[in-house]
Coordinates of C-alpha atoms in Angstrom, one line a residue:
X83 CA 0.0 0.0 0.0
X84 CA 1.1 3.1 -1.2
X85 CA 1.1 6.0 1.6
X86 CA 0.3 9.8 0.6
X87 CA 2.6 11.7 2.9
X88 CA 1.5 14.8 3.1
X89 CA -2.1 16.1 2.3
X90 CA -3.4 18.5 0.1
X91 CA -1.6 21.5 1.3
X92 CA 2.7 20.7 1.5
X93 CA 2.3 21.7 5.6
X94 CA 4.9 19.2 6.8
X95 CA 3.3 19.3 10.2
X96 CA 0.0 18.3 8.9
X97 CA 1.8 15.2 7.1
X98 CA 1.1 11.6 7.4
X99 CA 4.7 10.5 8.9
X100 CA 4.4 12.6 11.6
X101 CA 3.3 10.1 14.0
X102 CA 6.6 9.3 15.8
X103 CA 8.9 9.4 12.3
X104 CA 6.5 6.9 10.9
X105 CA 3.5 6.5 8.4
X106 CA 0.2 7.2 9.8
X107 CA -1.5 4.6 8.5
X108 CA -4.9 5.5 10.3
X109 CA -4.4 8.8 9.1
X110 CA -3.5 8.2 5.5
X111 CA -6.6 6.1 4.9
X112 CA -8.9 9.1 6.8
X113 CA -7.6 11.6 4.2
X114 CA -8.5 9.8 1.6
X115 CA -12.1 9.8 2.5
X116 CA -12.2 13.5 3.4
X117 CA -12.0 16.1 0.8
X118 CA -9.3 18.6 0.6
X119 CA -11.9 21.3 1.2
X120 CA -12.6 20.0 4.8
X121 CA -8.6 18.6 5.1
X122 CA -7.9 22.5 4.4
X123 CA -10.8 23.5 7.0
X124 CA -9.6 21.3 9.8
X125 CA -5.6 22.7 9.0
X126 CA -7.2 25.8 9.6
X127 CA -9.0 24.7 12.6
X128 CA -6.3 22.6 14.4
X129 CA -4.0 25.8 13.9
X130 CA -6.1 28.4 15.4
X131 CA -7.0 26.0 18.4
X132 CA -3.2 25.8 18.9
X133 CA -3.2 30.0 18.6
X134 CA -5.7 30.2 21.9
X135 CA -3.7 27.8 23.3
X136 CA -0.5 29.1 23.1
X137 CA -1.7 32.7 23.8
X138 CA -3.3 31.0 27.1
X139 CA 0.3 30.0 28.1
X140 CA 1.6 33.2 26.7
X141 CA -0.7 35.2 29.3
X142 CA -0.4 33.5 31.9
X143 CA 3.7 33.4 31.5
X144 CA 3.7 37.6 31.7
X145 CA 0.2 38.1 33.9
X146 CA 3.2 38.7 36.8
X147 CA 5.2 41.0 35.2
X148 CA 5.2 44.2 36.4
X149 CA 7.6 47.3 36.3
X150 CA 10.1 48.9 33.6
X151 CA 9.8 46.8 30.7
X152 CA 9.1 47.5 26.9
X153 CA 5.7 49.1 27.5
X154 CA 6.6 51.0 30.8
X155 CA 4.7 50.7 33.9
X156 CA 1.2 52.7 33.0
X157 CA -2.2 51.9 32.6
X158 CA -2.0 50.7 29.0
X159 CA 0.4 48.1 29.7
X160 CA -2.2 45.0 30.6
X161 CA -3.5 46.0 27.3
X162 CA -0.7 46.3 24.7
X163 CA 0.6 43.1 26.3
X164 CA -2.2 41.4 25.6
X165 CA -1.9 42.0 22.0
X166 CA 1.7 41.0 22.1
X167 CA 1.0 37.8 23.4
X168 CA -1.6 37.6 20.7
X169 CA 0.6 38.4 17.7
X170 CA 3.4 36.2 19.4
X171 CA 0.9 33.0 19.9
X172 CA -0.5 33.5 15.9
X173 CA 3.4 33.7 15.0
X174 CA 4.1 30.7 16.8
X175 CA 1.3 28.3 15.9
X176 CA 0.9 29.2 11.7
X177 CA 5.3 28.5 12.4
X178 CA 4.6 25.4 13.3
X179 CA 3.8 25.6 16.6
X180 CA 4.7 23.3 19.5
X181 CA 2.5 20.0 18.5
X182 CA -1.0 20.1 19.3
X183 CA -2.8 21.3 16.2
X184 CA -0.7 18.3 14.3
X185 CA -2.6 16.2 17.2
X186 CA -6.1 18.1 16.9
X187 CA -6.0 17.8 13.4
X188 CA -5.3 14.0 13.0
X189 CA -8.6 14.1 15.6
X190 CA -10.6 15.9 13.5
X191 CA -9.7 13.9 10.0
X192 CA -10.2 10.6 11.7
X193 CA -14.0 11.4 13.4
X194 CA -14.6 13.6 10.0
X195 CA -13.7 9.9 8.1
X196 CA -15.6 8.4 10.3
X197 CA -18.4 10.4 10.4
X198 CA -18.7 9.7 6.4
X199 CA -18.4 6.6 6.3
X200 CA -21.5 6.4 8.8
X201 CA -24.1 9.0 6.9
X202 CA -23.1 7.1 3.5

């Protein structure tokens, strides 16, 4: 059996040997009963779940900081942080991230195959 390693956009996270260095056998037969309109949805999905995540851990990593810093020490601070963290977490995750939209993603393309195959 012939695997497809990557899907239908060249993401190397969203590939089908991610799974510890190996072929995602699971995985491979899921994509091919999903279409790449839904493939691209959940890429978009799993990455933006791994954004709120990581700008989670990105606010509560500075919520302590106080004092001299980039932004000073005024009233504006909690705000303009906030964006930073933001930006930083959308940077991060569409980069690559640390893992967990490749993990949310496999999710969502295996329940989406399975889903198919029960309505058809």
């Amino acid at each position: 059996m012939q695997v497809n390693t990557t899907t239908s956009t060249a993401n190397p996270a969203f590939s089908v040997e991610s799974r510890n260095g190996r072929p995602d056998f699971e995985l491979a037969a899921a994509l091919q009963k999903v279409s790449p309109p839904v493939q691209a949805k959940a890429q978009k999905t799993a990455t933006d779940f791994e954004g709120m995540f990581l700008n989670s851990m990105f606010a509560q990593m500075t919520s302590g900081l106080k004092g001299e810093g980039p932004f000073g020490d005024t009233p504006g601070t909690g705000v303009w942080r906030s964006m930073l963290t933001e930006q930083y977490s959308k940077n991060f995750a569409s980069a690559g991230g640390v893992g967990v939209a490749r993990d949310v993603y496999r999710t969502l393309i295996i329940q989406q195959a399975k889903t198919t195959l029960r309505t058809a």
